Short mmCIF file of C-alpha atoms in Angstrom, two decimals:
data_model
loop_
_atom_site.label_atom_id
_atom_site.label_comp_id
_atom_site.label_asym_id
_atom_site.label_seq_id
_atom_site.Cartn_x
_atom_site.Cartn_y
_atom_site.Cartn_z
CA MET A 59 -39.42 -158.66 37.23
CA SER A 60 -38.88 -155.39 38.56
CA THR A 61 -38.21 -152.14 36.54
CA ALA A 62 -36.67 -149.10 37.91
CA THR A 63 -38.30 -145.94 36.90
CA ALA A 64 -36.14 -142.83 36.24
CA THR A 65 -37.40 -139.91 37.93
CA ALA A 66 -36.61 -136.39 36.61
CA PRO A 67 -35.42 -134.19 39.24
CA SER A 68 -38.21 -131.07 40.14
CA PRO A 69 -37.20 -127.78 39.03
CA THR A 70 -37.48 -126.48 42.47
CA SER A 71 -34.95 -129.13 43.75
CA ALA A 72 -32.07 -127.10 41.72
CA PRO A 73 -29.29 -125.28 43.86
CA VAL A 74 -29.73 -121.77 43.94
CA ALA A 75 -26.66 -120.18 43.38
CA GLN A 76 -25.91 -117.52 45.76
CA GLY A 77 -23.32 -114.48 44.84
CA LYS A 78 -20.75 -113.23 47.02
CA VAL A 79 -21.82 -110.31 49.23
CA THR A 80 -19.62 -107.34 48.03
CA GLN A 81 -19.50 -103.54 48.56
CA LEU A 82 -20.75 -103.16 45.03
CA ARG A 83 -23.87 -105.23 45.33
CA VAL A 84 -24.63 -103.53 48.89
CA LEU A 85 -24.43 -100.21 47.19
CA ASN A 86 -26.84 -101.13 44.42
CA SER A 87 -29.19 -102.65 47.31
CA GLU A 88 -28.94 -99.51 49.04
CA TRP A 89 -29.95 -97.44 45.85
CA ILE A 90 -32.86 -99.65 45.34
CA LYS A 91 -34.00 -98.88 48.88
CA LEU A 92 -33.83 -95.12 48.68
CA ARG A 93 -35.17 -94.85 45.32
CA THR A 94 -38.29 -96.80 46.47
CA LEU A 95 -38.63 -95.33 49.41
CA ARG A 96 -41.72 -93.21 49.55
CA SER A 97 -40.49 -90.36 51.57
CA THR A 98 -37.20 -89.70 49.15
CA PRO A 99 -38.99 -88.15 46.28
CA ILE A 100 -41.31 -86.02 48.39
CA THR A 101 -38.30 -84.93 50.96
CA LEU A 102 -36.05 -84.05 48.09
CA LEU A 103 -38.55 -82.19 45.95
CA VAL A 104 -39.28 -80.21 49.39
CA ALA A 105 -35.49 -79.49 49.83
CA VAL A 106 -35.38 -78.11 45.94
CA ALA A 107 -38.62 -76.18 46.40
CA ALA A 108 -37.27 -74.48 49.28
CA GLU A 109 -33.74 -73.63 47.96
CA VAL A 110 -34.84 -72.88 44.26
CA GLY A 111 -38.40 -71.59 44.66
CA LEU A 112 -38.35 -69.85 47.84
CA GLY A 113 -34.98 -68.35 47.35
CA ILE A 114 -36.32 -66.75 44.20
CA LEU A 115 -39.27 -65.52 45.81
CA VAL A 116 -37.18 -64.07 48.70
CA THR A 117 -34.51 -62.42 46.40
CA TYR A 118 -37.59 -60.86 44.38
CA LEU A 119 -39.39 -59.61 47.70
CA ARG A 120 -35.97 -58.23 48.99
CA ALA A 121 -35.09 -56.44 45.97
CA SER A 122 -38.45 -54.74 45.06
CA HIS A 123 -38.97 -54.30 48.89
CA PRO A 124 -35.61 -52.54 50.24
CA ARG A 125 -35.28 -52.33 53.83
CA HIS A 126 -35.87 -48.84 55.40
CA GLY A 127 -37.41 -47.64 52.15
CA GLY A 128 -34.23 -46.78 50.28
CA VAL A 129 -31.60 -48.03 48.03
CA GLU A 130 -29.95 -51.03 49.63
CA HIS A 131 -27.04 -52.91 48.53
CA ILE A 132 -27.64 -56.68 48.25
CA ASN A 133 -25.25 -59.26 48.06
CA GLY A 134 -27.05 -61.33 45.05
CA ALA A 135 -25.09 -64.65 45.72
CA GLU A 136 -25.83 -65.17 49.27
CA LEU A 137 -29.41 -63.89 49.16
CA SER A 138 -30.31 -65.87 46.27
CA LEU A 139 -28.93 -69.26 48.21
CA ALA A 140 -30.34 -68.14 51.44
CA MET A 141 -33.08 -70.79 51.78
CA TYR A 142 -30.60 -73.56 52.31
CA ARG A 143 -31.42 -72.87 55.65
CA LEU A 144 -34.63 -74.64 55.17
CA ALA A 145 -33.27 -77.11 52.82
CA GLN A 146 -31.26 -78.40 55.44
CA LEU A 147 -34.21 -79.42 57.35
CA ALA A 148 -35.35 -81.64 54.45
CA VAL A 149 -32.07 -83.27 53.86
CA GLY A 150 -31.34 -83.93 57.47
CA VAL A 151 -34.70 -85.41 58.14
CA LEU A 152 -34.41 -87.83 55.25
CA GLY A 153 -30.64 -88.85 56.38
CA VAL A 154 -32.24 -89.86 59.52
CA LEU A 155 -35.02 -91.80 58.32
CA ILE A 156 -32.70 -93.69 55.76
CA ILE A 157 -31.23 -95.98 58.63
CA SER A 158 -33.63 -95.14 61.69
CA GLY A 159 -36.83 -96.22 59.45
CA GLU A 160 -35.26 -99.86 59.27
CA TYR A 161 -34.81 -100.13 62.95
CA THR A 162 -38.41 -98.94 63.31
CA THR A 163 -39.81 -101.65 60.91
CA GLY A 164 -37.49 -104.10 61.72
CA MET A 165 -36.01 -104.47 58.32
CA ILE A 166 -32.65 -103.79 59.46
CA ARG A 167 -32.43 -107.27 60.88
CA ALA A 168 -32.73 -108.39 57.18
CA SER A 169 -30.28 -106.28 55.86
CA LEU A 170 -27.75 -106.98 58.23
CA SER A 171 -28.60 -110.71 57.88
CA ALA A 172 -27.76 -110.36 54.13
CA VAL A 173 -24.60 -108.64 55.06
CA PRO A 174 -23.07 -110.04 58.14
CA LYS A 175 -20.23 -107.76 58.41
CA ARG A 176 -22.81 -104.92 58.64
CA LEU A 177 -20.38 -102.03 58.13
CA PRO A 178 -20.99 -102.27 54.32
CA VAL A 179 -24.49 -101.60 54.68
CA LEU A 180 -23.65 -98.18 56.71
CA TRP A 181 -21.05 -97.07 54.12
CA ALA A 182 -23.40 -97.97 51.38
CA LYS A 183 -26.03 -95.59 52.68
CA ALA A 184 -23.76 -92.92 53.36
CA ALA A 185 -22.21 -93.07 49.96
CA VAL A 186 -25.68 -93.36 48.31
CA TYR A 187 -27.45 -90.67 49.90
CA GLY A 188 -24.52 -88.66 49.89
CA ALA A 189 -23.80 -88.81 46.12
CA VAL A 190 -27.89 -88.18 45.30
CA LEU A 191 -27.58 -85.24 47.46
CA LEU A 192 -24.28 -83.65 45.97
CA VAL A 193 -25.83 -84.09 42.49
CA LEU A 194 -29.09 -82.68 43.22
CA MET A 195 -28.11 -79.97 45.55
CA THR A 196 -25.48 -78.57 43.03
CA ILE A 197 -28.27 -78.61 40.48
CA ALA A 198 -30.64 -76.81 42.85
CA SER A 199 -27.83 -74.15 43.93
CA LEU A 200 -26.80 -73.49 40.30
CA ALA A 201 -30.79 -73.05 39.73
CA ALA A 202 -31.35 -70.73 42.78
CA PHE A 203 -28.30 -68.81 41.89
CA TYR A 204 -28.90 -67.97 38.13
CA GLY A 205 -32.89 -67.69 38.90
CA GLY A 206 -31.94 -65.04 41.79
CA GLN A 207 -29.73 -63.01 39.59
CA ALA A 208 -32.16 -63.02 36.58
CA VAL A 209 -34.45 -61.09 39.26
CA LEU A 210 -31.61 -59.02 40.36
CA SER A 211 -30.79 -58.04 37.12
CA SER A 212 -33.83 -56.07 36.82
CA TYR A 213 -32.44 -53.83 39.73
CA GLY A 214 -28.84 -53.52 38.62
CA GLN A 215 -27.50 -55.92 41.56
CA ALA A 216 -27.02 -59.00 40.03
CA ALA A 217 -23.83 -61.11 40.92
CA HIS A 218 -21.47 -62.88 38.69
CA MET A 219 -20.11 -66.52 39.09
CA SER A 220 -16.72 -65.03 38.12
CA ASP A 221 -17.19 -62.53 41.10
CA PRO A 222 -14.85 -63.20 44.10
CA GLY A 223 -16.07 -65.54 46.16
CA VAL A 224 -19.28 -66.62 44.51
CA THR A 225 -18.48 -69.90 42.78
CA ARG A 226 -17.22 -70.82 46.48
CA VAL A 227 -20.58 -70.04 47.99
CA VAL A 228 -22.67 -71.71 45.12
CA PHE A 229 -20.91 -74.97 44.93
CA GLY A 230 -20.30 -74.56 48.66
CA THR A 231 -23.87 -74.59 49.25
CA ALA A 232 -24.22 -78.05 47.89
CA LEU A 233 -21.60 -79.16 49.71
CA TYR A 234 -23.10 -78.06 53.27
CA LEU A 235 -26.03 -79.81 52.55
CA THR A 236 -24.43 -82.89 51.47
CA VAL A 237 -22.80 -82.97 54.63
CA ILE A 238 -25.94 -82.16 56.61
CA GLY A 239 -27.38 -85.16 55.02
CA LEU A 240 -24.60 -87.30 56.12
CA LEU A 241 -24.68 -85.87 59.53
CA GLY A 242 -28.40 -87.09 59.46
CA VAL A 243 -27.59 -90.63 58.45
CA ALA A 244 -24.56 -90.94 61.47
CA THR A 245 -27.04 -89.47 63.65
CA GLY A 246 -30.04 -91.90 62.84
CA ALA A 247 -27.35 -94.82 63.22
CA LEU A 248 -26.24 -93.64 66.44
CA ILE A 249 -29.74 -93.19 68.27
CA ARG A 250 -31.75 -95.73 66.10
CA ASN A 251 -35.15 -93.62 66.81
CA SER A 252 -36.49 -91.19 64.22
CA ALA A 253 -37.77 -88.46 66.58
CA GLY A 254 -34.95 -88.77 68.92
CA ALA A 255 -32.21 -88.45 66.06
CA ILE A 256 -34.01 -85.41 64.34
CA ALA A 257 -34.13 -83.75 67.71
CA ALA A 258 -30.51 -84.47 68.33
CA LEU A 259 -29.50 -83.56 64.89
CA PHE A 260 -31.17 -80.24 64.37
CA GLY A 261 -30.36 -79.25 68.29
CA VAL A 262 -26.91 -79.51 67.67
CA LEU A 263 -27.10 -77.68 64.33
CA LEU A 264 -29.88 -75.00 65.08
CA VAL A 265 -30.51 -74.47 68.88
CA LEU A 266 -26.83 -74.98 70.10
CA PRO A 267 -25.67 -71.77 68.25
CA GLY A 268 -28.55 -69.81 69.68
CA LEU A 269 -27.70 -70.91 73.31
CA ALA A 270 -24.02 -69.40 72.63
CA ASP A 271 -25.55 -66.14 72.90
CA LEU A 272 -25.81 -66.97 76.75
CA LEU A 273 -22.01 -67.68 77.04
CA PRO A 274 -19.92 -64.85 78.50
CA ALA A 275 -18.46 -62.57 76.04
CA THR A 276 -15.00 -63.77 76.20
CA TRP A 277 -16.06 -67.39 75.63
CA VAL A 278 -17.59 -66.83 72.34
CA PRO A 279 -14.72 -66.15 70.07
CA ASN A 280 -13.32 -69.67 71.32
CA VAL A 281 -16.35 -71.34 70.99
CA VAL A 282 -19.20 -70.48 68.27
CA PRO A 283 -16.87 -70.52 65.24
CA TYR A 284 -16.13 -74.21 66.15
CA LEU A 285 -19.70 -75.43 66.36
CA PRO A 286 -20.81 -77.53 63.79
CA SER A 287 -23.09 -75.21 61.77
CA LYS A 288 -20.89 -72.43 62.37
CA ALA A 289 -17.95 -74.16 60.95
CA GLY A 290 -19.81 -75.11 57.83
CA GLU A 291 -21.38 -72.06 57.05
CA ALA A 292 -18.15 -70.22 57.06
CA LEU A 293 -17.97 -71.73 53.73
CA LEU A 294 -21.40 -69.58 52.58
CA ASN A 295 -20.24 -66.23 52.98
CA VAL A 296 -19.03 -64.17 49.93
CA VAL A 297 -16.85 -62.11 51.87
CA PRO A 298 -15.13 -64.32 54.86
CA ASP A 299 -16.55 -63.50 58.19
CA PRO A 300 -13.61 -62.56 60.64
CA SER A 301 -15.78 -63.90 63.55
CA LEU A 302 -15.81 -67.49 62.08
CA MET A 303 -12.98 -69.79 60.70
CA SER A 304 -11.69 -69.28 57.31
CA PRO A 305 -14.03 -70.88 54.75
CA TRP A 306 -12.16 -74.15 53.64
CA ASN A 307 -10.54 -74.58 57.21
CA GLY A 308 -14.36 -74.27 58.76
CA PHE A 309 -15.62 -76.64 55.99
CA ALA A 310 -13.00 -79.26 56.99
CA LEU A 311 -14.03 -79.36 60.50
CA PHE A 312 -17.27 -79.64 59.59
CA VAL A 313 -16.58 -82.43 57.42
CA GLY A 314 -14.39 -83.81 60.43
CA TYR A 315 -17.74 -83.86 62.47
CA ALA A 316 -19.55 -85.95 60.07
CA VAL A 317 -16.54 -88.34 59.97
CA VAL A 318 -16.45 -88.63 63.43
CA LEU A 319 -19.99 -89.34 63.97
CA LEU A 320 -19.84 -92.20 61.18
CA ALA A 321 -17.16 -93.92 62.68
CA ALA A 322 -18.82 -93.86 66.12
CA ALA A 323 -22.13 -95.17 64.63
CA ALA A 324 -19.97 -97.98 62.66
CA VAL A 325 -18.32 -99.06 65.98
CA LEU A 326 -21.81 -99.26 67.78
CA LEU A 327 -23.22 -100.69 64.70
CA LYS A 328 -20.63 -103.65 65.27
CA ARG A 329 -21.39 -104.02 69.05
CA ARG A 330 -25.23 -103.40 69.34
CA ASP A 331 -27.98 -105.99 68.71
CA ALA A 332 -30.11 -105.02 65.79
#
């Protein structure tokens, strides 16, 4: 006489429900990556410290020790925000590392295996980092501006947000730094090597304008205003610089460079092996 023995199914044999890959889920994944990356808080802290801390310090030193030992008229808004030049190094480097670091460690294979269409990964990295930068750099720009004006008020040279061009420069600084970060993401995706991408990014942004001094004088007006950094910096002058593009046209061109690089990175991401 035989008896049948019922065996309870093993808990480990239960099918695992797998959710559909959506852009929202990829965004959440990239947000987790960004905030848990060790270099993120350090690099962003350096950017904020450069723009706010050094900005206030430079403002104080310039106001308390005027050039040529006499009374000097100071553009308070531009002076207090001048350290964006250092902050851009930090946000640009982090933008590169966000994606090139995954190629270095090999984690990019796991990311692209989880998201076979690939492009949502790039869009999510750019969107998450861009949003973080826009919020953080806006706060930093406001802090640098108001901190600098608090210093300059003792010398009777403080600027005010209601002054012509000041609001554009304050919020334009945050926009400029956000686009720098996106250029970093695009360059990292294109070159996929951290050192090479960082060198390329800042070669174009910082070295290329210096090399423009070697051009014939007749070429300069037709070349320099359209360089990426010069186009973006047109937004950062309280009184528009006649040698550059108009503020918003220059910034539009600057954004265009970022869009073109991100589009090129998207094409290569689809075509190249991880």
